[in-house]
Coordinates of C-alpha atoms and ligand atoms in Angstrom, one line a residue:
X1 CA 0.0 0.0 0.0
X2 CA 1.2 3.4 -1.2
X3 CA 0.7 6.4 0.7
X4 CA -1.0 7.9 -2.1
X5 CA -4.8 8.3 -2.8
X6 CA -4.1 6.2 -5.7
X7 CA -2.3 4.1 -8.0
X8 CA -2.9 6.1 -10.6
X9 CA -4.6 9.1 -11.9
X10 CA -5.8 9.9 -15.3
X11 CA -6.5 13.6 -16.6
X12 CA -9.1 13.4 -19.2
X13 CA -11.7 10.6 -20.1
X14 CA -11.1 10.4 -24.1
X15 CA -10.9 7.3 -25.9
X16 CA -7.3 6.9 -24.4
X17 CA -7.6 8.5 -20.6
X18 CA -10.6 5.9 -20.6
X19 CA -8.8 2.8 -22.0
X20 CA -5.8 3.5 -19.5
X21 CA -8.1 3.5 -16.6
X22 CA -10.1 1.0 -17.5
X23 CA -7.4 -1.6 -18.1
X24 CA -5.4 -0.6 -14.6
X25 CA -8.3 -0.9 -12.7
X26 CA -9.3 -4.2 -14.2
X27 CA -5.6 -5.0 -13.0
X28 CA -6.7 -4.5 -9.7
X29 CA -5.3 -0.7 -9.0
X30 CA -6.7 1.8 -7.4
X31 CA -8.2 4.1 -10.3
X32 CA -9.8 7.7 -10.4
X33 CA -10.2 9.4 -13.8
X34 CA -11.3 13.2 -14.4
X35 CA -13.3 14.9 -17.0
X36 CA -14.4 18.1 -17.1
X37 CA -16.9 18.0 -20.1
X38 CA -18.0 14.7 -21.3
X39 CA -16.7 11.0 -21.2
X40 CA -15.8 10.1 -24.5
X41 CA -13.7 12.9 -25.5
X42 CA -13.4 14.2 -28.6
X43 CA -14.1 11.0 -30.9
X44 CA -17.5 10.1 -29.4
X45 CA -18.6 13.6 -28.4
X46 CA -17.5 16.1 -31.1
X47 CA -15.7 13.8 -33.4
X48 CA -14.9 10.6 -35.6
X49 CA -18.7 9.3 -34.4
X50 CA -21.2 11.9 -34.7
X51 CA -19.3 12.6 -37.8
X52 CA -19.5 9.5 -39.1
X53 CA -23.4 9.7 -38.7
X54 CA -23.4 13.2 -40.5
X55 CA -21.8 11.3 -43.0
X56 CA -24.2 8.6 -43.3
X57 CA -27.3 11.4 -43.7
X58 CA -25.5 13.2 -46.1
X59 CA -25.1 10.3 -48.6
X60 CA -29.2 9.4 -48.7
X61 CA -29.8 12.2 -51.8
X62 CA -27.1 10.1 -54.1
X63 CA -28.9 6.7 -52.9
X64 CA -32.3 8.3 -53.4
X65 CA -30.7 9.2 -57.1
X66 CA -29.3 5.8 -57.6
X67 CA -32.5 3.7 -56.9
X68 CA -34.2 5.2 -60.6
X69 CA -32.0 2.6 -62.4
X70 CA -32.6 0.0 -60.3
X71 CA -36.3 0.7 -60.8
X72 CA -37.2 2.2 -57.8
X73 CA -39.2 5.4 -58.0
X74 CA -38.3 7.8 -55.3
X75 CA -40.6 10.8 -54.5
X76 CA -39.3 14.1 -53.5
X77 CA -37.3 13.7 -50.0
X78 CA -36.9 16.1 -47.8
X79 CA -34.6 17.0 -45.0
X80 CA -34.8 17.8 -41.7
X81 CA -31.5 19.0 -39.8
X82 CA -32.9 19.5 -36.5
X83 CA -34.0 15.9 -36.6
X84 CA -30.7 14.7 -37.3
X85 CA -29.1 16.6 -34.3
X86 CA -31.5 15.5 -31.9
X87 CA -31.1 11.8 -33.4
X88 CA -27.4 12.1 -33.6
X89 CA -27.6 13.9 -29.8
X90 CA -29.6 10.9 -28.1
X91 CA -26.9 8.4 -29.9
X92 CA -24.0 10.2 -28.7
X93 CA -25.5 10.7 -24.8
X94 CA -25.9 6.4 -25.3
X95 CA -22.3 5.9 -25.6
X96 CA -21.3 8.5 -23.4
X97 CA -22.9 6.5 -21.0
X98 CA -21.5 2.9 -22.1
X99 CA -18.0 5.4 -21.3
X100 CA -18.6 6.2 -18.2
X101 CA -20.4 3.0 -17.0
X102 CA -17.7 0.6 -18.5
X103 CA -14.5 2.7 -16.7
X104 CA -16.5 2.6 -13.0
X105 CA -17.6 -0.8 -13.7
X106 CA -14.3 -1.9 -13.9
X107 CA -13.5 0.0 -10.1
X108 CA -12.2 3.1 -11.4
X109 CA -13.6 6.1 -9.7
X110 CA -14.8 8.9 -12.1
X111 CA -14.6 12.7 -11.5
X112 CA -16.7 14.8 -13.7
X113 CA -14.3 18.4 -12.7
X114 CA -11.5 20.3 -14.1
X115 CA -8.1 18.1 -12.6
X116 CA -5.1 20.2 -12.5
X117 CA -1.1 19.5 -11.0
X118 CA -0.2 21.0 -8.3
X119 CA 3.0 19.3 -7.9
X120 CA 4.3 15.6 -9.7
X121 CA 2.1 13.6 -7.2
X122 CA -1.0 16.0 -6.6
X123 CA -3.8 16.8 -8.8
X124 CA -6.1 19.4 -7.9
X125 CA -10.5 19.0 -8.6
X126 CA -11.2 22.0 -9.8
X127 CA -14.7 23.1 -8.6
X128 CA -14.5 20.5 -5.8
X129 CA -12.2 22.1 -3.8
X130 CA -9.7 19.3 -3.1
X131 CA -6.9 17.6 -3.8
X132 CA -5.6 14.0 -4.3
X133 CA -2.6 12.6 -4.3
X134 CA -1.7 9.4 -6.7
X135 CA 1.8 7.5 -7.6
X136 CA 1.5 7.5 -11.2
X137 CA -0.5 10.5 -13.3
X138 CA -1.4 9.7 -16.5
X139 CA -2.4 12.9 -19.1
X140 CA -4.8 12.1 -21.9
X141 CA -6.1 15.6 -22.2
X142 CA -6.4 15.6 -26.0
X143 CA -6.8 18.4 -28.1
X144 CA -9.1 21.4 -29.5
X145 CA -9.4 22.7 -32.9
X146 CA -6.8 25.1 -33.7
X147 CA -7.8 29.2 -33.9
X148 CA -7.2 31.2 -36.3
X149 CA -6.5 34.5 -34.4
X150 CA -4.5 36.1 -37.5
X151 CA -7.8 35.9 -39.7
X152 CA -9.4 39.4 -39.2
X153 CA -12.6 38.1 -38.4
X154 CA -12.0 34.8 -36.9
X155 CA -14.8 35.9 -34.3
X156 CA -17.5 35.1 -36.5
X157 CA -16.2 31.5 -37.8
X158 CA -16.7 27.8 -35.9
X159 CA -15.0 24.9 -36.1
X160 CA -16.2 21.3 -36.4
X161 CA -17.1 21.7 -32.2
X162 CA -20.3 24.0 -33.4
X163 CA -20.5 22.3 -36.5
X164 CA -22.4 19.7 -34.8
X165 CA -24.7 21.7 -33.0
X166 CA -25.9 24.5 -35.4
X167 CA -29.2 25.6 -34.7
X168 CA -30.1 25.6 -38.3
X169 CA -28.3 24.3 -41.6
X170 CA -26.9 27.0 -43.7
X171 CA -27.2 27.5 -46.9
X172 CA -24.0 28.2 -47.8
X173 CA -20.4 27.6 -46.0
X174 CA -16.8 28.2 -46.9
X175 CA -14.5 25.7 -44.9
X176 CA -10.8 26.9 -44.8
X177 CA -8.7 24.0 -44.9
X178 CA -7.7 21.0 -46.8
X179 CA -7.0 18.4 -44.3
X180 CA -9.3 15.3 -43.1
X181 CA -11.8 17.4 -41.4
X182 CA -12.2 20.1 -43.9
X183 CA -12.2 17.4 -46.5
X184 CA -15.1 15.2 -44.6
X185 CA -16.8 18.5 -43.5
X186 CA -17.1 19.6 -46.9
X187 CA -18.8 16.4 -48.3
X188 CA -20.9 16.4 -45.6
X189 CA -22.4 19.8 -45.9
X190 CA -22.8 19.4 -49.5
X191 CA -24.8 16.0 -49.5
X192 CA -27.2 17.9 -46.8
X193 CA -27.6 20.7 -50.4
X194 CA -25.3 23.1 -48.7
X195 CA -23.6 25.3 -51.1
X196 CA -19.7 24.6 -50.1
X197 CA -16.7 25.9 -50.9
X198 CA -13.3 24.7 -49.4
X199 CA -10.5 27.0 -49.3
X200 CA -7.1 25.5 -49.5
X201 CA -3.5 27.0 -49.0
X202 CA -1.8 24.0 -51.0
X203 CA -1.7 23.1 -54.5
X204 CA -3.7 19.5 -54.0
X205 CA -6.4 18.9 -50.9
X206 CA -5.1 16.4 -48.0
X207 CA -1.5 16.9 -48.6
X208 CA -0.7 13.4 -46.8
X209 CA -2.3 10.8 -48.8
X210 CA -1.1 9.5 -52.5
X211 CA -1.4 11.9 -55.2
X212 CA -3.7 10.2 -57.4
X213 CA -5.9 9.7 -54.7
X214 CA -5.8 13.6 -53.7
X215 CA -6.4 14.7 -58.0
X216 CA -9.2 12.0 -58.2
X217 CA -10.9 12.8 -54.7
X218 CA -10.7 16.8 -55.8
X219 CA -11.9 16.3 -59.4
X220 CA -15.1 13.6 -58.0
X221 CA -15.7 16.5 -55.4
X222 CA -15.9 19.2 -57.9
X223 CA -18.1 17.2 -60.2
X224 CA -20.7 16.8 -57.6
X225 CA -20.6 20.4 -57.1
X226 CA -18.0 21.8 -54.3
X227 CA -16.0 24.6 -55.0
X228 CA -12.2 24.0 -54.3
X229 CA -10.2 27.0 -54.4
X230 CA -6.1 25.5 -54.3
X231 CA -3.1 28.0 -53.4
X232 CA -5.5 30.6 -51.7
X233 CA -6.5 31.9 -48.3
X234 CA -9.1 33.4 -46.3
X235 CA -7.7 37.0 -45.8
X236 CA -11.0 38.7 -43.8
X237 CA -14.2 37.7 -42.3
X238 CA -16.5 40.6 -42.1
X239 CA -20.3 40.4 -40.9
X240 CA -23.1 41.8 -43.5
X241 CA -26.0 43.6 -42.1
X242 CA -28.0 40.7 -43.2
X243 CA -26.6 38.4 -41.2
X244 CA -24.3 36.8 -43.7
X245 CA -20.8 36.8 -43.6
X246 CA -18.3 38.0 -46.9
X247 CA -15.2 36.2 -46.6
X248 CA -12.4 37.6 -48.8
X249 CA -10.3 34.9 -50.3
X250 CA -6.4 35.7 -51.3
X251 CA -6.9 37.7 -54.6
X252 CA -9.8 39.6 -53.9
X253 CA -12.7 37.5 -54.5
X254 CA -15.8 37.5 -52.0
X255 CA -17.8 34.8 -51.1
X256 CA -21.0 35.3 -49.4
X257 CA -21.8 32.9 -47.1
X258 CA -23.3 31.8 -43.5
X259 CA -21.3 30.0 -42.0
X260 CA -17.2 30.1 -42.2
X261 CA -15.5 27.0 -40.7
X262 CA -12.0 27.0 -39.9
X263 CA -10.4 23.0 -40.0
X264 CA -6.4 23.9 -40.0
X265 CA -5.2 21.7 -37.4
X266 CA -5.7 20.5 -33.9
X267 CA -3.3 21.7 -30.9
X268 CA -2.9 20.0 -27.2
X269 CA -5.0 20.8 -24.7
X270 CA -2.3 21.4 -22.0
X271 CA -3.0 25.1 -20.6
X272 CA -2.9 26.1 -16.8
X273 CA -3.1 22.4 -16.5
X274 CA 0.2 22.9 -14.0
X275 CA 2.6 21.4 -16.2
X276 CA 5.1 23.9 -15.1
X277 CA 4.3 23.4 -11.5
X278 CA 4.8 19.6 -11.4
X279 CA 8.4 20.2 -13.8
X280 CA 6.7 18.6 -17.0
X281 CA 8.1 20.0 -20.1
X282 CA 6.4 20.8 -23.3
X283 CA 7.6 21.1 -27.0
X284 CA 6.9 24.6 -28.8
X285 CA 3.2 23.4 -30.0
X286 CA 2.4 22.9 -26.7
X287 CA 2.4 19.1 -26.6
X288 CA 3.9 17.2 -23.9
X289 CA 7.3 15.7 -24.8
X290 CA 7.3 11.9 -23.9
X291 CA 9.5 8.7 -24.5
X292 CA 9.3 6.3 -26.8
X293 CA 7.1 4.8 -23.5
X294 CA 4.7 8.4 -23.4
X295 CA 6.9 8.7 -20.4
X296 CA 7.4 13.0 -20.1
X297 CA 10.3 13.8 -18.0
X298 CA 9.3 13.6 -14.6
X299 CA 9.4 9.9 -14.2
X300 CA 5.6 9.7 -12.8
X301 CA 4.0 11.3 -15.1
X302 CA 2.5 9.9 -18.8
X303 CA 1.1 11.2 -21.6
X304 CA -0.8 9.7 -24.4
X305 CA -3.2 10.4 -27.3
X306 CA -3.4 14.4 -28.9
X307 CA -2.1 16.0 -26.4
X308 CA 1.5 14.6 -27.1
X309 CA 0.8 15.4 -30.9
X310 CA 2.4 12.0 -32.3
X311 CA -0.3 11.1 -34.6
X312 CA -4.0 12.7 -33.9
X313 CA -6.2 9.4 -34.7
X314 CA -8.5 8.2 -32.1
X315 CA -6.9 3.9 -32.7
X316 CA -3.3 5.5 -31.5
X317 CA -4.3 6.5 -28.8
X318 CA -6.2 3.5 -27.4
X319 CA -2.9 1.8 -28.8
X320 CA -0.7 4.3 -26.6
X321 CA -3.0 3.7 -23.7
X322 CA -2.5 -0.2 -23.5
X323 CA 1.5 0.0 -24.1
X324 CA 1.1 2.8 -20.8
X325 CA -0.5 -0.3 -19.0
X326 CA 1.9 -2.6 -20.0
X327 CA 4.6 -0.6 -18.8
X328 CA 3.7 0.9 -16.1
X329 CA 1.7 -1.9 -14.2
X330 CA 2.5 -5.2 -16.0
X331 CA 6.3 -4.9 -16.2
X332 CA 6.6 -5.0 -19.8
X333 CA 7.5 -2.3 -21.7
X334 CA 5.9 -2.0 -24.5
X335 CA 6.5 1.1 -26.6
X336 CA 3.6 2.4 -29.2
X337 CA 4.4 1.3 -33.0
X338 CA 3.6 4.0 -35.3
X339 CA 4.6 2.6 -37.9
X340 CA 2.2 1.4 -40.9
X341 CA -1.2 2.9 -39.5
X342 CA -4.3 2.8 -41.8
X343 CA -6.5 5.4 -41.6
X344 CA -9.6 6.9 -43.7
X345 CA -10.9 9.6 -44.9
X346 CA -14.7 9.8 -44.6
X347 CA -15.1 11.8 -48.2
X348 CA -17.5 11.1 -50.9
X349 CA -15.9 8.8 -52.2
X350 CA -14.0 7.5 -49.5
X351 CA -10.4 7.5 -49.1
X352 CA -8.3 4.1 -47.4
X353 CA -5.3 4.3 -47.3
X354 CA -2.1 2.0 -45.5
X355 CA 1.5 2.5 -45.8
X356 CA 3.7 4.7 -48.1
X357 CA 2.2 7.1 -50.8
X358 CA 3.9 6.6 -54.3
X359 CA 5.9 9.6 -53.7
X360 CA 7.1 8.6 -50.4
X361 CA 8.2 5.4 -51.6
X362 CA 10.0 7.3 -54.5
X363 CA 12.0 8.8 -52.0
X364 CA 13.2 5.9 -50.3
X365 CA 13.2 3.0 -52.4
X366 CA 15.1 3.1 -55.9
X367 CA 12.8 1.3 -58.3
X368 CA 9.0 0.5 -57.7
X369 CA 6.3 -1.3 -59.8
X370 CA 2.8 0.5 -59.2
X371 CA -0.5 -1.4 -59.8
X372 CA -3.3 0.5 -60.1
X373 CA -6.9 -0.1 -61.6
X374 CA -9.8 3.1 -62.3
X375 CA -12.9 1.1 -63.0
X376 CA -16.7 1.9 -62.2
X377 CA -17.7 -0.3 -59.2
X378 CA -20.7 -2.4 -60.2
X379 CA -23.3 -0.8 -58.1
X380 CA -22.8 2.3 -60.5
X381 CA -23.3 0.4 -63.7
X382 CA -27.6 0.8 -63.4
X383 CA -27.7 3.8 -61.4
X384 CA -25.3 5.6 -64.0
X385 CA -23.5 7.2 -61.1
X386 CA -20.3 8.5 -63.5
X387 CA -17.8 7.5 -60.0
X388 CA -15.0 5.9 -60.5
X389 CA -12.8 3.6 -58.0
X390 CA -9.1 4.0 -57.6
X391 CA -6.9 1.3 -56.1
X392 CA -3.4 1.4 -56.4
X393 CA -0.2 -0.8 -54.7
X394 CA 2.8 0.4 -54.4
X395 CA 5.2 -2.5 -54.1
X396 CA 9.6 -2.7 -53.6
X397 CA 10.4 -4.1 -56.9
X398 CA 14.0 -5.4 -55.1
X399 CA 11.9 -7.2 -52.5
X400 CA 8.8 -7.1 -54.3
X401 CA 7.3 -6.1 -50.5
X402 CA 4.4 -4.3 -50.1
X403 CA 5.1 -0.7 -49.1
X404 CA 1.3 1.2 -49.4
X405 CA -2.3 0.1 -50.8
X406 CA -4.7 3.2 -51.5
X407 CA -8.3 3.1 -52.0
X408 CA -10.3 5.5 -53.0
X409 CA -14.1 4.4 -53.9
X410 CA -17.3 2.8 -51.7
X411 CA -16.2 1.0 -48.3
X412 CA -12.8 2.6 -48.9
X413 CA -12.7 2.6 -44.9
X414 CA -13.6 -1.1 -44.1
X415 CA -11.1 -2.4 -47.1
X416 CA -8.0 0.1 -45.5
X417 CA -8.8 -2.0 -42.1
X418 CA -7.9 -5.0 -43.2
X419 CA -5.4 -4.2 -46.0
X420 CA -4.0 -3.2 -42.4
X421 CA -3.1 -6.9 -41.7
X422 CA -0.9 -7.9 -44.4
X423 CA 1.4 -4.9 -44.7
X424 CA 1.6 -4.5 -41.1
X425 CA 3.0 -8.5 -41.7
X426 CA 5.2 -7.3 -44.2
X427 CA 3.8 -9.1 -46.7
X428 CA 4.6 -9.0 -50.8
X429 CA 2.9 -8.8 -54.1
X430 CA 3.4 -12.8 -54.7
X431 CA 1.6 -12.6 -51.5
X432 CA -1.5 -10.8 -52.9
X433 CA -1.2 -12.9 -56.5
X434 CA -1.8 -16.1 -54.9
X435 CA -4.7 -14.8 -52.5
X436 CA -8.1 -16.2 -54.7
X437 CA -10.4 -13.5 -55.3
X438 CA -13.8 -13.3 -53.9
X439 CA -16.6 -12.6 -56.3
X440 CA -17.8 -10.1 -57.7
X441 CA -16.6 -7.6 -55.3
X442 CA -14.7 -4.1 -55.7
X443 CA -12.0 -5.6 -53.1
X444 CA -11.0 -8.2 -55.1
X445 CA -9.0 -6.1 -58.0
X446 CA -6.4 -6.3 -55.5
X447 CA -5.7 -9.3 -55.9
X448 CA -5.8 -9.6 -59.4
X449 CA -3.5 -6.6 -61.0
X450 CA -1.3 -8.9 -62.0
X451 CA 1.1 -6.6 -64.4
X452 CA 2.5 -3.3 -63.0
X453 CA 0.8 -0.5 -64.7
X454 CA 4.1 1.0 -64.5
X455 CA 7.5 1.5 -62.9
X456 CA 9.3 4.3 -61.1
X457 CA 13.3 4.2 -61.1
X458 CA 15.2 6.5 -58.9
X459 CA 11.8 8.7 -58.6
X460 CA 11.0 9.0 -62.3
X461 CA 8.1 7.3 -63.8
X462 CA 8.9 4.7 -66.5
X463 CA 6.0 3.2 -68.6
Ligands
NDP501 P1 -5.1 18.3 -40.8 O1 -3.7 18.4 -40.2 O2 -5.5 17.0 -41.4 O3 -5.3 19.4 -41.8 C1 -5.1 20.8 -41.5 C2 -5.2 21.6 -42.8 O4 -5.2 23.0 -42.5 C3 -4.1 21.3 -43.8 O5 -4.7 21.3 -45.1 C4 -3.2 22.5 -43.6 O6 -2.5 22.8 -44.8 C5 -4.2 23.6 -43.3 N1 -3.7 24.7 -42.5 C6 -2.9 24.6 -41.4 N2 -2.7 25.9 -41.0 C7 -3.3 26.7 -41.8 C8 -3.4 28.1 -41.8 N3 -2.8 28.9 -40.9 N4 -4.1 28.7 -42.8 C9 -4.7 27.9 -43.7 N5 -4.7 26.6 -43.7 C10 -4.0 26.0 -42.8 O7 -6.0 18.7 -39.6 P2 -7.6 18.7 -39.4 O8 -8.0 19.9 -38.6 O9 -8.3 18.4 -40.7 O10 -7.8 17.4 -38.4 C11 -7.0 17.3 -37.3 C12 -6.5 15.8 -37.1 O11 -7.6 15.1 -36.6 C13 -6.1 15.2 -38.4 O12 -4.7 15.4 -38.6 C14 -6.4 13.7 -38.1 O13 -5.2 13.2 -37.5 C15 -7.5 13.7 -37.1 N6 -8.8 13.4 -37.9 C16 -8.9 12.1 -38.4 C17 -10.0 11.8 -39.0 C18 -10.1 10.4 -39.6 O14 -9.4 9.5 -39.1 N7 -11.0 10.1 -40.5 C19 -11.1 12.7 -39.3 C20 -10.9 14.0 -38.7 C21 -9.7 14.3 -38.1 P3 -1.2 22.0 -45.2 O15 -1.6 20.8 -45.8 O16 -0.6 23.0 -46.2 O17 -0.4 21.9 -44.0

């Protein structure tokens, strides 16, 4: 028995804070966890989920379209926002509960107040007007959009926190930004009829991913009917007296909209959280520095998820969460791997994607064989949906390994998932050629691009 209050502490009850605590206390430790807004954090509350349903309501116009040529006659829908809110409200309040429930059920003990350090073993409750001690402190206080406080104007935009709770849909928004959420927020607003335009600093949206994926993704968005302004900037925000906003983009044209959404980034939550007080140093975004074990410098004290700014995705930091446990409590180090992560982009169409980008692998690998097939998945052949699918794998022609596999196209998500398996196993092409098919499915044209479309030596394409 410790003379602390606990075994350990958690700050923040996010999809990682939660894991950590869960998993500790199911080890038998003594547990408390602290929230001061909502259990679930930013993926269940204000993120990856309720977006994902927004997602789902924004693609029922294109299926209401595609049923005419399967011989469905579809009468005039219409759409209610405030319905969806309210829906998407009660879902979110569900899991918020299954949080909460599943991290006390377990024996941790939950604190809904603002925790603070006041020194490396003592966390203050905010509003509560105490303070506990505990051996090991765990911070997993993710992050917050960034602001934009050098946009004249930035007053009058939101982020994709009042995104999800606008009173009424607009009519028309401007999204600054080319990133994930710009990119998903964008599709989103115009499935709902919202007239959108994204405003991107770059030369090609979601500057990460593969090229062909990015120039496809751009010229499918486009064609359904978003604006995408490349290489330009918001430079002013200004408030009409009708209400409306005129956003000035870099060379002088105004759009009128009614709603400006800023998506440029996420930053740490780690303000007057008494990092300084308990000796816990930060990096210049603000992010906690931490080990290759989310260990920061004062020995006691962890970090995981956002607020360490390794890789924002909701999967690393449950990942980071169960290597903490294993370190800390089962006397195994364990140190996160974050290396070969799929992730997706919720767009319409989707983007999967696992691995290196061709241009990455250009980079480091000197010859590569690329095999990649454009072809209209079948459920567009009777609708006459003009959408095409991209996959494309990007393969070590020395060791003929599998470096990346892209997907852009229906169910994008679900195929990156388990593309996931193989290269994490560091598998090849002769791999994928002797994996049998399954039929008729859009999956299976990975398996069966048997010739490389063509090759890139020493970073230059060679058909
Ligand atoms: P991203 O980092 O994906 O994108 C930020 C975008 O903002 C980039 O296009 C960037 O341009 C641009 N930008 C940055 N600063 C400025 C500026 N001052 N002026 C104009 N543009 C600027 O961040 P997001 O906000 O989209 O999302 C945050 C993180 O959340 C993501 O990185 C991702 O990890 C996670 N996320 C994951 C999702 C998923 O898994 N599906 C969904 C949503 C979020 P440039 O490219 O030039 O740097």
């Amino acid at each position: 028995m410790t003379a602390y209050d606990y075994d350990l502490f958690v700050i923040g009850g996010g999809s990682g804070g939660v894991r950590a605590a869960r998993v500790a206390a199911a080890l038998g430790k003594r547990v408390a966890i602290a929230e001061e807004y909502r259990f679930g954090g930013t993926c269940v509350i204000r993120g990856c989920v309720p977006k994902k349903l927004l997602v789902y309501a924004s693609q029922f116009p294109e299926h209401f379209e595609d049923a005419a040529g399967y011989g469905w006659t579809v009468p005039k829908a219409d759409f209610d926002w405030p319905t969806l809110i309210a829906n998407k409200d009660r879902e979110i309040e569900r899991l918020e509960g299954i949080y909460k429930r599943n991290v006390e059920g377990a024996g941790a003990e939950t604190f809904h107040a603002r925790a603070e350090l006041v020194d490396r073993h003592t966390v203050r409750l905010a509003g509560e007007n105490r303070t506990v001690t505990a051996e090991t402190i765990l911070i997993a206080t993710g992050g917050r959009p960034a602001p934009h406080p050098a946009l004249p104007g930035h007053e009058h935009c939101i982020t994709s926190n009042e995104a999800f709770h606008l009173a009424q849909l607009p009519k028309a928004i401007v999204i600054e930004g080319g990133g994930y959420i710009a990119v998903e927020f964008a599709n989103i607003f115009h499935g709902l009829g919202v007239e959108t335009t994204l405003v991107y600093r770059g030369a090609e949206i979601l500057s990460r991913f593969d090229m062909d994926l990015r120039r496809t993704l751009h010229e499918t968005m486009e064609r359904k009917g978003i604006r995408i302004l490349c290489h330009a900037v918001s430079e002013k925000v200004e408030r009409r007296p009708d209400g409306r906003l005129d956003v000035t983009v870099s060379g002088g044209e105004v759009l009128v909209t009614d709603q400006m959404m800023l998506a440029i980034g996420r930053v740490p939550n780690t303000e007057a959280l008494g990092l300084e007080a308990a000796g816990v140093r930060t990096a210049k975004t603000g992010a906690i520095e931490v080990d290759d074990y989310s260990r920061s410098n004062v020995d006691n004290i962890w970090a995981i998820g956002d607020v360490t700014n390794r890789v924002q995705l909701t999967p690393v930091a449950i990942h980071e969460a169960m290597c903490f446990v294993e370190t800390a409590f089962k006397g195994n180090p364990v140190a996160p791997d974050h290396d070969t992560i799929a992730t997706a982009v919720f767009s319409q169409p989707e983007i999967g994607t696992v691995g290196l980008s061709e241009d990455e692998a250009a980079k480091r690998y000197p010859e590569l064989e690329i095999y990649r097939a454009s072809f209209r998945p079948m459920r567009n052949t009777l609708s006459g949906r003009d959408e095409k699918m991209l996959m494309k794998l990007v393969v070590d022609a020395a060791t003929r390994k599998v470096l990346g596999a892209h997907v852009l196209g229906p169910d994008a998500g679900e195929m990156a998932q388990l593309l996931g398996i193989p290269l994490k196993a560091g598998v090849t092409k002769d791999d994928f050629d002797r994996t049998m098919a399954v039929h008729p499915t859009a999956a299976e044209e990975f398996v069966t691009m048997y010739k490389p479309s063509y090759v890139v030596r020493d970073g230059r394409r060679v058909d």
